[in-house]
């Protein structure tokens, strides 16, 4: 998100899901869309049926590969090299959009300069791809306009994630694929309301609606509206919070609807941090590994028990409606938080309903000013920015100007992952999601039918690697990294390339994140979930 | 805007979009022509042959679902040979379809019933031609009962055209034709992703949900899982969440859902494992406590820390309103910017 915010002025998906139907070319990189965003994958496949080109870039043979015109299978962790290589191939062949570069962008020469080091022979060596494959992908993307790039955590969850995102931005700008229907840069968000959580100001440096805490005018506005506010210095990021807790600097935490004990990297470190806390409050709908650590557990209400809104990956606010009353003893999350604030003596928390809260959001966040419950009743949803009740919402961002004015090209260099396989830990472990479970499984593992499809963690390993180690389908394995060891049965599949093994993080019995890396992106502190070095051994 | 052409159906002049099929033009003008294999989401197929029409200047009885309109076209949808052929076609379908409508999952929502009623067919005139068929009960969420199947191909085309999986196909020929999985395996042994899109388009009771409760009412909401934001109707009956279906007008999903949205969004809500009381950790572990004393405790403890000693992690799974109030608590009450969500994970 920080990458696109730097280049475009906004970190959100530039275009809409419905735009997929208008794309002449879809470039899907670092995403397992068929498993993680199935209904988007359907729409991509439908576009391909109607003649759109599909390029899939992924070390794993993900579901969309079967529909792809071109599948590039680079070495994991080489996105920056490959994406800059695509830019290089486009410029070398004159496939760029000179007018767009000149009229809409800046810093192109610096970026072009940095392409010196990304000659296709070097890129081929780093990525393990053929020069002809790279050129073909560049040609297909550049010459089939409008072309849209979609990506997910395979781009972001690296110690070079911000660079990779900016490389995506470079590629889109160089071909003029911004600000047009069917084009764009589309990060596919993970959770139902992760876009909304960012929009609402659940970030250390911004208030609701991306207003900086360092900005004097914003500070004064919120101090006046709320009677009180925080300082001008951004707070700690999630990963820093756990570091600070482990060091005893953070003494109390209030965690709502998250299970970092299972979902966050390097679990041993998270557990140490949570144990060190003087006071931990966890609000959730089920007991989980994190509520078990809490001094106080507060029972929230599920999505079906409260009114509100979610904002999906394409910036669309949609209504969540109460289908049943909260289960006896449970309270809506907003109400619990408001009641705590009131008992702390804070003013301005006497909301009668979620609609009341939305009215306050409308008043304080200019980009959401027109998104009212009244309008959401009659239309299917509204995409921000939506600055007034007359405004129809914004399906495509950056149509005339970038949010920051001009789009900024960024010179980039390739950096290898934080931890690479070696003699002792010869495999790269990649982690992600599966279709039939969701995150730490607190909800999906309570749906009996879903567990018929997937009831335990399995380590995906390429049959060639398995043969070398004498591993057969279903063998119990010990998977160890420098940080811990877990057990899982073997699943032999060439979905995963030679040298890479793959696990999800859905099962508490196999807490994959005991293994994952402490490596982080230097800007966003996003953990390097997509690579750590592991050893795989048969348990006899 | 698409170009508009004028056509005449049964003496009525109507306007249609150029490129539309005769069946689409008729249906959008409110003129019913019997049909079963047609589905607005799917490509024209011409399989059931119930939508046959006469078109001036054209030979034979073309199917309305595969014939495109042209300006000035004159169409006749009933009468004479059309009625006779259509009734015979329907008899062929009925010959192999059970008549236990009252106990069928699709009773009153069955499109075969609708066609039969429209054509006024009350008796079967043909003997069964197909042997008893296997029921595929392997999927935990829905059943494929081939005995009810009318071979319209909506399910197999949905799997190929809508979801791009192609797990099921029409296999065999003649009276051996069946909806099946490559190698005659079960659905669970196939590539099936269990999205249920096939079931949602089955006109009869051949693909039917295992939990088949007609809801007393439905509420439009948004799926709680991934960030696609599928618009769904949740159904309630007797105090329980019983169903989920996609909303055609959903901006992100246009009616489509995946396995978790269709079959996994309700069961956990009223699960007995839900936390239903606040807990406070004491000497004997976490013990139930009443809301008032818990909220007082939390408020008092929160007030005792300096701003840089506290941190708040709102959820990317809860509503905007929940998150907004949490960040306001962090900034206005705790006076801290130590607030973050899992977006960077």
PDB file of C-alpha atoms in Angstrom, chain A residues 61-305:
ATOM      1  CA  UNK A  61       0.803 -23.521 -10.723  1.00  0.00           C
ATOM      2  CA  UNK A  62      -2.224 -21.717  -9.301  1.00  0.00           C
ATOM      3  CA  UNK A  63      -5.790 -22.277 -10.498  1.00  0.00           C
ATOM      4  CA  UNK A  64      -5.802 -19.460 -13.064  1.00  0.00           C
ATOM      5  CA  UNK A  65      -2.809 -20.960 -14.895  1.00  0.00           C
ATOM      6  CA  UNK A  66      -5.101 -23.318 -16.798  1.00  0.00           C
ATOM      7  CA  UNK A  67      -6.787 -20.321 -18.423  1.00  0.00           C
ATOM      8  CA  UNK A  68      -3.568 -18.402 -19.091  1.00  0.00           C
ATOM      9  CA  UNK A  69      -2.209 -17.521 -22.510  1.00  0.00           C
ATOM     10  CA  UNK A  70       1.164 -17.238 -20.858  1.00  0.00           C
ATOM     11  CA  UNK A  71       2.445 -18.556 -17.539  1.00  0.00           C
ATOM     12  CA  UNK A  72       5.748 -17.327 -16.209  1.00  0.00           C
ATOM     13  CA  UNK A  73       7.170 -19.362 -13.366  1.00  0.00           C
ATOM     14  CA  UNK A  74       9.953 -17.242 -11.899  1.00  0.00           C
ATOM     15  CA  UNK A  75      12.028 -18.149  -8.891  1.00  0.00           C
ATOM     16  CA  UNK A  76      10.238 -17.024  -5.743  1.00  0.00           C
ATOM     17  CA  UNK A  77      11.325 -13.639  -4.486  1.00  0.00           C
ATOM     18  CA  UNK A  78      12.441 -12.233  -7.838  1.00  0.00           C
ATOM     19  CA  UNK A  79       9.411 -10.010  -8.575  1.00  0.00           C
ATOM     20  CA  UNK A  80      11.332  -6.737  -8.625  1.00  0.00           C
ATOM     21  CA  UNK A  81      13.831  -8.079 -11.128  1.00  0.00           C
ATOM     22  CA  UNK A  82      11.114  -9.533 -13.354  1.00  0.00           C
ATOM     23  CA  UNK A  83       8.851  -6.466 -13.293  1.00  0.00           C
ATOM     24  CA  UNK A  84      11.724  -4.121 -14.023  1.00  0.00           C
ATOM     25  CA  UNK A  85      12.772  -6.540 -16.761  1.00  0.00           C
ATOM     26  CA  UNK A  86       9.306  -6.183 -18.283  1.00  0.00           C
ATOM     27  CA  UNK A  87       9.702  -2.385 -18.213  1.00  0.00           C
ATOM     28  CA  UNK A  88      13.103  -2.760 -19.851  1.00  0.00           C
ATOM     29  CA  UNK A  89      11.718  -5.003 -22.599  1.00  0.00           C
ATOM     30  CA  UNK A  90       8.908  -2.540 -23.242  1.00  0.00           C
ATOM     31  CA  UNK A  91      11.303   0.403 -23.594  1.00  0.00           C
ATOM     32  CA  UNK A  92      13.811  -1.565 -25.671  1.00  0.00           C
ATOM     33  CA  UNK A  93      11.039  -2.387 -28.145  1.00  0.00           C
ATOM     34  CA  UNK A  94       9.378   1.029 -28.106  1.00  0.00           C
ATOM     35  CA  UNK A  95       6.079  -0.328 -26.744  1.00  0.00           C
ATOM     36  CA  UNK A  96       5.777   2.411 -24.089  1.00  0.00           C
ATOM     37  CA  UNK A  97       3.131   5.172 -24.021  1.00  0.00           C
ATOM     38  CA  UNK A  98       5.335   8.248 -24.472  1.00  0.00           C
ATOM     39  CA  UNK A  99       2.470  10.728 -24.251  1.00  0.00           C
ATOM     40  CA  UNK A 100       1.251   9.326 -20.933  1.00  0.00           C
ATOM     41  CA  UNK A 101       4.786   9.290 -19.517  1.00  0.00           C
ATOM     42  CA  UNK A 102       5.359  12.890 -20.546  1.00  0.00           C
ATOM     43  CA  UNK A 103       1.979  14.345 -19.610  1.00  0.00           C
ATOM     44  CA  UNK A 104       0.995  12.384 -16.505  1.00  0.00           C
ATOM     45  CA  UNK A 105       4.204  11.223 -14.819  1.00  0.00           C
ATOM     46  CA  UNK A 106       7.494  12.379 -13.342  1.00  0.00           C
ATOM     47  CA  UNK A 107      10.925  10.978 -12.482  1.00  0.00           C
ATOM     48  CA  UNK A 108      10.931   8.797 -15.588  1.00  0.00           C
ATOM     49  CA  UNK A 109      14.608   9.399 -16.368  1.00  0.00           C
ATOM     50  CA  UNK A 110      15.733   8.173 -12.951  1.00  0.00           C
ATOM     51  CA  UNK A 111      13.664   5.029 -13.376  1.00  0.00           C
ATOM     52  CA  UNK A 112      15.008   4.537 -16.887  1.00  0.00           C
ATOM     53  CA  UNK A 113      18.533   4.933 -15.557  1.00  0.00           C
ATOM     54  CA  UNK A 114      17.909   2.166 -13.026  1.00  0.00           C
ATOM     55  CA  UNK A 115      16.836  -0.143 -15.850  1.00  0.00           C
ATOM     56  CA  UNK A 116      20.511  -0.305 -16.876  1.00  0.00           C
ATOM     57  CA  UNK A 117      21.030  -3.028 -14.310  1.00  0.00           C
ATOM     58  CA  UNK A 118      17.872  -4.887 -15.372  1.00  0.00           C
ATOM     59  CA  UNK A 119      19.043  -6.047 -18.791  1.00  0.00           C
ATOM     60  CA  UNK A 120      17.145  -9.131 -19.846  1.00  0.00           C
ATOM     61  CA  UNK A 121      20.100 -11.476 -19.511  1.00  0.00           C
ATOM     62  CA  UNK A 122      20.556 -10.466 -15.872  1.00  0.00           C
ATOM     63  CA  UNK A 123      16.805 -10.707 -15.270  1.00  0.00           C
ATOM     64  CA  UNK A 124      16.725 -14.151 -16.868  1.00  0.00           C
ATOM     65  CA  UNK A 125      19.580 -15.265 -14.633  1.00  0.00           C
ATOM     66  CA  UNK A 126      17.900 -13.983 -11.452  1.00  0.00           C
ATOM     67  CA  UNK A 127      14.376 -15.182 -12.263  1.00  0.00           C
ATOM     68  CA  UNK A 128      15.286 -18.459 -13.953  1.00  0.00           C
ATOM     69  CA  UNK A 129      13.109 -17.482 -16.942  1.00  0.00           C
ATOM     70  CA  UNK A 130      14.012 -17.382 -20.616  1.00  0.00           C
ATOM     71  CA  UNK A 131      14.580 -13.975 -22.216  1.00  0.00           C
ATOM     72  CA  UNK A 132      11.952 -14.899 -24.815  1.00  0.00           C
ATOM     73  CA  UNK A 133       9.324 -15.509 -22.095  1.00  0.00           C
ATOM     74  CA  UNK A 134      10.001 -12.117 -20.542  1.00  0.00           C
ATOM     75  CA  UNK A 135       9.797 -10.371 -23.907  1.00  0.00           C
ATOM     76  CA  UNK A 136       6.598 -12.186 -24.806  1.00  0.00           C
ATOM     77  CA  UNK A 137       4.936 -11.189 -21.521  1.00  0.00           C
ATOM     78  CA  UNK A 138       6.033  -7.579 -22.040  1.00  0.00           C
ATOM     79  CA  UNK A 139       4.665  -7.609 -25.570  1.00  0.00           C
ATOM     80  CA  UNK A 140       1.334  -9.140 -24.552  1.00  0.00           C
ATOM     81  CA  UNK A 141       0.843  -6.691 -21.692  1.00  0.00           C
ATOM     82  CA  UNK A 142       1.985  -3.584 -23.567  1.00  0.00           C
ATOM     83  CA  UNK A 143       0.215  -4.189 -26.864  1.00  0.00           C
ATOM     84  CA  UNK A 144      -3.198  -5.306 -25.595  1.00  0.00           C
ATOM     85  CA  UNK A 145      -4.757  -2.186 -24.119  1.00  0.00           C
ATOM     86  CA  UNK A 146      -6.409  -1.651 -21.785  1.00  0.00           C
ATOM     87  CA  UNK A 147      -4.406  -3.989 -19.602  1.00  0.00           C
ATOM     88  CA  UNK A 148      -4.981  -4.508 -15.884  1.00  0.00           C
ATOM     89  CA  UNK A 149      -2.545  -5.825 -13.314  1.00  0.00           C
ATOM     90  CA  UNK A 150      -3.899  -7.659 -10.291  1.00  0.00           C
ATOM     91  CA  UNK A 151      -1.729  -8.814  -7.432  1.00  0.00           C
ATOM     92  CA  UNK A 152      -1.997 -10.009  -3.867  1.00  0.00           C
ATOM     93  CA  UNK A 153       0.294 -11.015  -1.069  1.00  0.00           C
ATOM     94  CA  UNK A 154       2.793 -12.736  -3.366  1.00  0.00           C
ATOM     95  CA  UNK A 155       3.934  -9.222  -4.216  1.00  0.00           C
ATOM     96  CA  UNK A 156       3.668  -7.647  -0.770  1.00  0.00           C
ATOM     97  CA  UNK A 157       4.712 -10.235   1.785  1.00  0.00           C
ATOM     98  CA  UNK A 158       8.425  -9.941   1.139  1.00  0.00           C
ATOM     99  CA  UNK A 159      11.202  -7.940   2.712  1.00  0.00           C
ATOM    100  CA  UNK A 160      11.236  -6.110  -0.660  1.00  0.00           C
ATOM    101  CA  UNK A 161       7.414  -5.865  -0.882  1.00  0.00           C
ATOM    102  CA  UNK A 162       7.222  -2.085  -1.230  1.00  0.00           C
ATOM    103  CA  UNK A 163       9.756  -2.200  -4.075  1.00  0.00           C
ATOM    104  CA  UNK A 164       7.749  -4.892  -5.848  1.00  0.00           C
ATOM    105  CA  UNK A 165       4.564  -2.837  -5.568  1.00  0.00           C
ATOM    106  CA  UNK A 166       6.363   0.185  -7.009  1.00  0.00           C
ATOM    107  CA  UNK A 167       7.720  -1.993  -9.821  1.00  0.00           C
ATOM    108  CA  UNK A 168       4.097  -2.848 -10.624  1.00  0.00           C
ATOM    109  CA  UNK A 169       3.305   0.875 -10.619  1.00  0.00           C
ATOM    110  CA  UNK A 170       6.222   1.569 -12.998  1.00  0.00           C
ATOM    111  CA  UNK A 171       4.986  -1.100 -15.400  1.00  0.00           C
ATOM    112  CA  UNK A 172       1.443   0.295 -15.447  1.00  0.00           C
ATOM    113  CA  UNK A 173       2.561   3.903 -15.927  1.00  0.00           C
ATOM    114  CA  UNK A 174       5.091   3.142 -18.649  1.00  0.00           C
ATOM    115  CA  UNK A 175       2.266   1.675 -20.746  1.00  0.00           C
ATOM    116  CA  UNK A 176      -0.308   4.328 -19.832  1.00  0.00           C
ATOM    117  CA  UNK A 177      -2.492   1.739 -18.122  1.00  0.00           C
ATOM    118  CA  UNK A 178      -3.773   4.025 -15.374  1.00  0.00           C
ATOM    119  CA  UNK A 179      -6.960   6.038 -15.159  1.00  0.00           C
ATOM    120  CA  UNK A 180      -8.847   4.090 -17.820  1.00  0.00           C
ATOM    121  CA  UNK A 181     -11.605   1.496 -17.554  1.00  0.00           C
ATOM    122  CA  UNK A 182     -10.178  -2.004 -17.952  1.00  0.00           C
ATOM    123  CA  UNK A 183      -6.668  -0.896 -16.991  1.00  0.00           C
ATOM    124  CA  UNK A 184      -5.144  -0.190 -13.617  1.00  0.00           C
ATOM    125  CA  UNK A 185      -3.185  -1.579 -10.714  1.00  0.00           C
ATOM    126  CA  UNK A 186      -5.361  -3.726  -8.549  1.00  0.00           C
ATOM    127  CA  UNK A 187      -4.098  -5.024  -5.220  1.00  0.00           C
ATOM    128  CA  UNK A 188      -6.569  -7.722  -4.139  1.00  0.00           C
ATOM    129  CA  UNK A 189      -7.104  -7.240  -0.435  1.00  0.00           C
ATOM    130  CA  UNK A 190      -7.221 -10.206   1.907  1.00  0.00           C
ATOM    131  CA  UNK A 191      -9.970  -9.804   4.474  1.00  0.00           C
ATOM    132  CA  UNK A 192     -13.532  -8.652   3.882  1.00  0.00           C
ATOM    133  CA  UNK A 193     -12.902  -5.268   5.455  1.00  0.00           C
ATOM    134  CA  UNK A 194      -9.175  -4.717   5.346  1.00  0.00           C
ATOM    135  CA  UNK A 195      -9.729  -1.839   2.920  1.00  0.00           C
ATOM    136  CA  UNK A 196     -12.269  -0.400   5.333  1.00  0.00           C
ATOM    137  CA  UNK A 197      -9.989  -0.815   8.347  1.00  0.00           C
ATOM    138  CA  UNK A 198      -7.373   1.306   6.566  1.00  0.00           C
ATOM    139  CA  UNK A 199      -9.977   3.797   5.337  1.00  0.00           C
ATOM    140  CA  UNK A 200     -11.290   4.222   8.873  1.00  0.00           C
ATOM    141  CA  UNK A 201      -7.878   5.225  10.213  1.00  0.00           C
ATOM    142  CA  UNK A 202      -6.795   1.987  11.871  1.00  0.00           C
ATOM    143  CA  UNK A 203      -3.249   2.870  10.825  1.00  0.00           C
ATOM    144  CA  UNK A 204      -0.555   4.500  12.953  1.00  0.00           C
ATOM    145  CA  UNK A 205      -0.119   7.593  10.797  1.00  0.00           C
ATOM    146  CA  UNK A 206      -3.565   8.530   9.565  1.00  0.00           C
ATOM    147  CA  UNK A 207      -7.002   9.513  10.723  1.00  0.00           C
ATOM    148  CA  UNK A 208     -10.160   8.326   8.999  1.00  0.00           C
ATOM    149  CA  UNK A 209     -10.059   9.104   5.275  1.00  0.00           C
ATOM    150  CA  UNK A 210      -6.245   9.178   4.938  1.00  0.00           C
ATOM    151  CA  UNK A 211      -5.756  12.451   6.811  1.00  0.00           C
ATOM    152  CA  UNK A 212      -2.247  12.527   8.233  1.00  0.00           C
ATOM    153  CA  UNK A 213      -1.759  12.728  12.012  1.00  0.00           C
ATOM    154  CA  UNK A 214       1.229  14.954  11.261  1.00  0.00           C
ATOM    155  CA  UNK A 215      -0.948  17.515   9.497  1.00  0.00           C
ATOM    156  CA  UNK A 216      -1.782  20.514  11.681  1.00  0.00           C
ATOM    157  CA  UNK A 217      -5.144  21.196  10.077  1.00  0.00           C
ATOM    158  CA  UNK A 218      -6.204  17.564  10.479  1.00  0.00           C
ATOM    159  CA  UNK A 219      -5.005  17.545  14.075  1.00  0.00           C
ATOM    160  CA  UNK A 220      -7.027  20.619  14.891  1.00  0.00           C
ATOM    161  CA  UNK A 221     -10.092  19.312  13.103  1.00  0.00           C
ATOM    162  CA  UNK A 222     -10.117  16.039  15.062  1.00  0.00           C
ATOM    163  CA  UNK A 223      -9.172  17.679  18.354  1.00  0.00           C
ATOM    164  CA  UNK A 224     -12.168  19.951  17.895  1.00  0.00           C
ATOM    165  CA  UNK A 225     -14.584  17.239  16.741  1.00  0.00           C
ATOM    166  CA  UNK A 226     -13.589  14.717  19.408  1.00  0.00           C
ATOM    167  CA  UNK A 227     -12.582  17.095  22.183  1.00  0.00           C
ATOM    168  CA  UNK A 228      -9.190  15.398  22.342  1.00  0.00           C
ATOM    169  CA  UNK A 229      -6.775  13.642  20.057  1.00  0.00           C
ATOM    170  CA  UNK A 230      -3.397  11.942  19.781  1.00  0.00           C
ATOM    171  CA  UNK A 231      -0.098  13.587  18.874  1.00  0.00           C
ATOM    172  CA  UNK A 232       1.559  14.468  15.575  1.00  0.00           C
ATOM    173  CA  UNK A 233       3.924  11.485  15.515  1.00  0.00           C
ATOM    174  CA  UNK A 234       2.735   8.273  13.854  1.00  0.00           C
ATOM    175  CA  UNK A 235       2.426   5.342  16.252  1.00  0.00           C
ATOM    176  CA  UNK A 236       3.810   1.843  16.058  1.00  0.00           C
ATOM    177  CA  UNK A 237       2.974  -0.614  13.292  1.00  0.00           C
ATOM    178  CA  UNK A 238       1.578  -4.009  14.232  1.00  0.00           C
ATOM    179  CA  UNK A 239       4.933  -5.748  13.974  1.00  0.00           C
ATOM    180  CA  UNK A 240       6.582  -2.967  16.012  1.00  0.00           C
ATOM    181  CA  UNK A 241       3.858  -3.222  18.658  1.00  0.00           C
ATOM    182  CA  UNK A 242       4.776  -6.822  19.356  1.00  0.00           C
ATOM    183  CA  UNK A 243       8.474  -5.921  19.487  1.00  0.00           C
ATOM    184  CA  UNK A 244       7.701  -3.115  21.932  1.00  0.00           C
ATOM    185  CA  UNK A 245       5.509  -5.432  24.020  1.00  0.00           C
ATOM    186  CA  UNK A 246       8.309  -7.997  24.209  1.00  0.00           C
ATOM    187  CA  UNK A 247      10.627  -5.224  25.403  1.00  0.00           C
ATOM    188  CA  UNK A 248       8.080  -4.139  28.021  1.00  0.00           C
ATOM    189  CA  UNK A 249       7.483  -0.744  26.410  1.00  0.00           C
ATOM    190  CA  UNK A 250       3.900  -1.495  25.415  1.00  0.00           C
ATOM    191  CA  UNK A 251       2.113  -2.562  28.590  1.00  0.00           C
ATOM    192  CA  UNK A 252      -1.510  -2.914  27.505  1.00  0.00           C
ATOM    193  CA  UNK A 253      -3.157  -4.013  24.276  1.00  0.00           C
ATOM    194  CA  UNK A 254      -6.725  -4.085  23.033  1.00  0.00           C
ATOM    195  CA  UNK A 255      -7.031  -6.625  20.199  1.00  0.00           C
ATOM    196  CA  UNK A 256     -10.335  -6.941  18.359  1.00  0.00           C
ATOM    197  CA  UNK A 257     -11.200  -9.858  16.075  1.00  0.00           C
ATOM    198  CA  UNK A 258      -7.642 -10.902  15.335  1.00  0.00           C
ATOM    199  CA  UNK A 259      -5.720 -14.035  16.204  1.00  0.00           C
ATOM    200  CA  UNK A 260      -2.069 -13.002  15.901  1.00  0.00           C
ATOM    201  CA  UNK A 261      -0.930 -16.073  17.826  1.00  0.00           C
ATOM    202  CA  UNK A 262      -1.720 -18.103  14.721  1.00  0.00           C
ATOM    203  CA  UNK A 263      -1.768 -15.558  11.905  1.00  0.00           C
ATOM    204  CA  UNK A 264       1.349 -13.503  12.555  1.00  0.00           C
ATOM    205  CA  UNK A 265       4.892 -14.521  11.695  1.00  0.00           C
ATOM    206  CA  UNK A 266       7.362 -16.070  14.038  1.00  0.00           C
ATOM    207  CA  UNK A 267       4.727 -17.091  16.614  1.00  0.00           C
ATOM    208  CA  UNK A 268       7.188 -17.727  19.408  1.00  0.00           C
ATOM    209  CA  UNK A 269       8.025 -14.032  19.356  1.00  0.00           C
ATOM    210  CA  UNK A 270       4.304 -13.076  19.393  1.00  0.00           C
ATOM    211  CA  UNK A 271       3.639 -15.352  22.340  1.00  0.00           C
ATOM    212  CA  UNK A 272       6.577 -13.896  24.260  1.00  0.00           C
ATOM    213  CA  UNK A 273       5.267 -10.401  23.559  1.00  0.00           C
ATOM    214  CA  UNK A 274       1.693 -11.154  24.650  1.00  0.00           C
ATOM    215  CA  UNK A 275       2.868 -12.911  27.820  1.00  0.00           C
ATOM    216  CA  UNK A 276       4.894  -9.897  28.775  1.00  0.00           C
ATOM    217  CA  UNK A 277       1.860  -7.590  28.634  1.00  0.00           C
ATOM    218  CA  UNK A 278       0.563  -6.178  31.867  1.00  0.00           C
ATOM    219  CA  UNK A 279      -3.000  -6.068  30.516  1.00  0.00           C
ATOM    220  CA  UNK A 280      -4.368  -7.736  27.391  1.00  0.00           C
ATOM    221  CA  UNK A 281      -7.985  -7.304  26.304  1.00  0.00           C
ATOM    222  CA  UNK A 282      -9.175  -9.491  23.431  1.00  0.00           C
ATOM    223  CA  UNK A 283     -12.591  -9.082  21.828  1.00  0.00           C
ATOM    224  CA  UNK A 284     -13.740 -11.929  19.603  1.00  0.00           C
ATOM    225  CA  UNK A 285     -16.620 -14.260  18.812  1.00  0.00           C
ATOM    226  CA  UNK A 286     -14.788 -17.545  19.534  1.00  0.00           C
ATOM    227  CA  UNK A 287     -12.093 -18.625  21.937  1.00  0.00           C
ATOM    228  CA  UNK A 288      -8.795 -18.892  20.113  1.00  0.00           C
ATOM    229  CA  UNK A 289      -5.066 -18.991  20.756  1.00  0.00           C
ATOM    230  CA  UNK A 290      -5.032 -15.227  21.402  1.00  0.00           C
ATOM    231  CA  UNK A 291      -8.070 -15.033  23.720  1.00  0.00           C
ATOM    232  CA  UNK A 292      -6.346 -17.738  25.771  1.00  0.00           C
ATOM    233  CA  UNK A 293      -3.587 -15.237  26.574  1.00  0.00           C
ATOM    234  CA  UNK A 294      -5.973 -12.431  27.597  1.00  0.00           C
ATOM    235  CA  UNK A 295      -6.628 -10.906  31.001  1.00  0.00           C
ATOM    236  CA  UNK A 296     -10.071  -9.914  29.778  1.00  0.00           C
ATOM    237  CA  UNK A 297     -12.100 -11.496  26.975  1.00  0.00           C
ATOM    238  CA  UNK A 298     -15.062  -9.593  25.531  1.00  0.00           C
ATOM    239  CA  UNK A 299     -17.699 -11.429  23.446  1.00  0.00           C
ATOM    240  CA  UNK A 300     -18.408  -9.474  20.259  1.00  0.00           C
ATOM    241  CA  UNK A 301     -21.164 -10.014  17.706  1.00  0.00           C
ATOM    242  CA  UNK A 302     -20.759 -11.639  14.308  1.00  0.00           C
ATOM    243  CA  UNK A 303     -21.501  -9.959  10.970  1.00  0.00           C
ATOM    244  CA  UNK A 304     -25.019 -11.390  11.011  1.00  0.00           C
ATOM    245  CA  UNK A 305     -25.862  -9.778  14.356  1.00  0.00           C
TER     246      UNK A 305
END
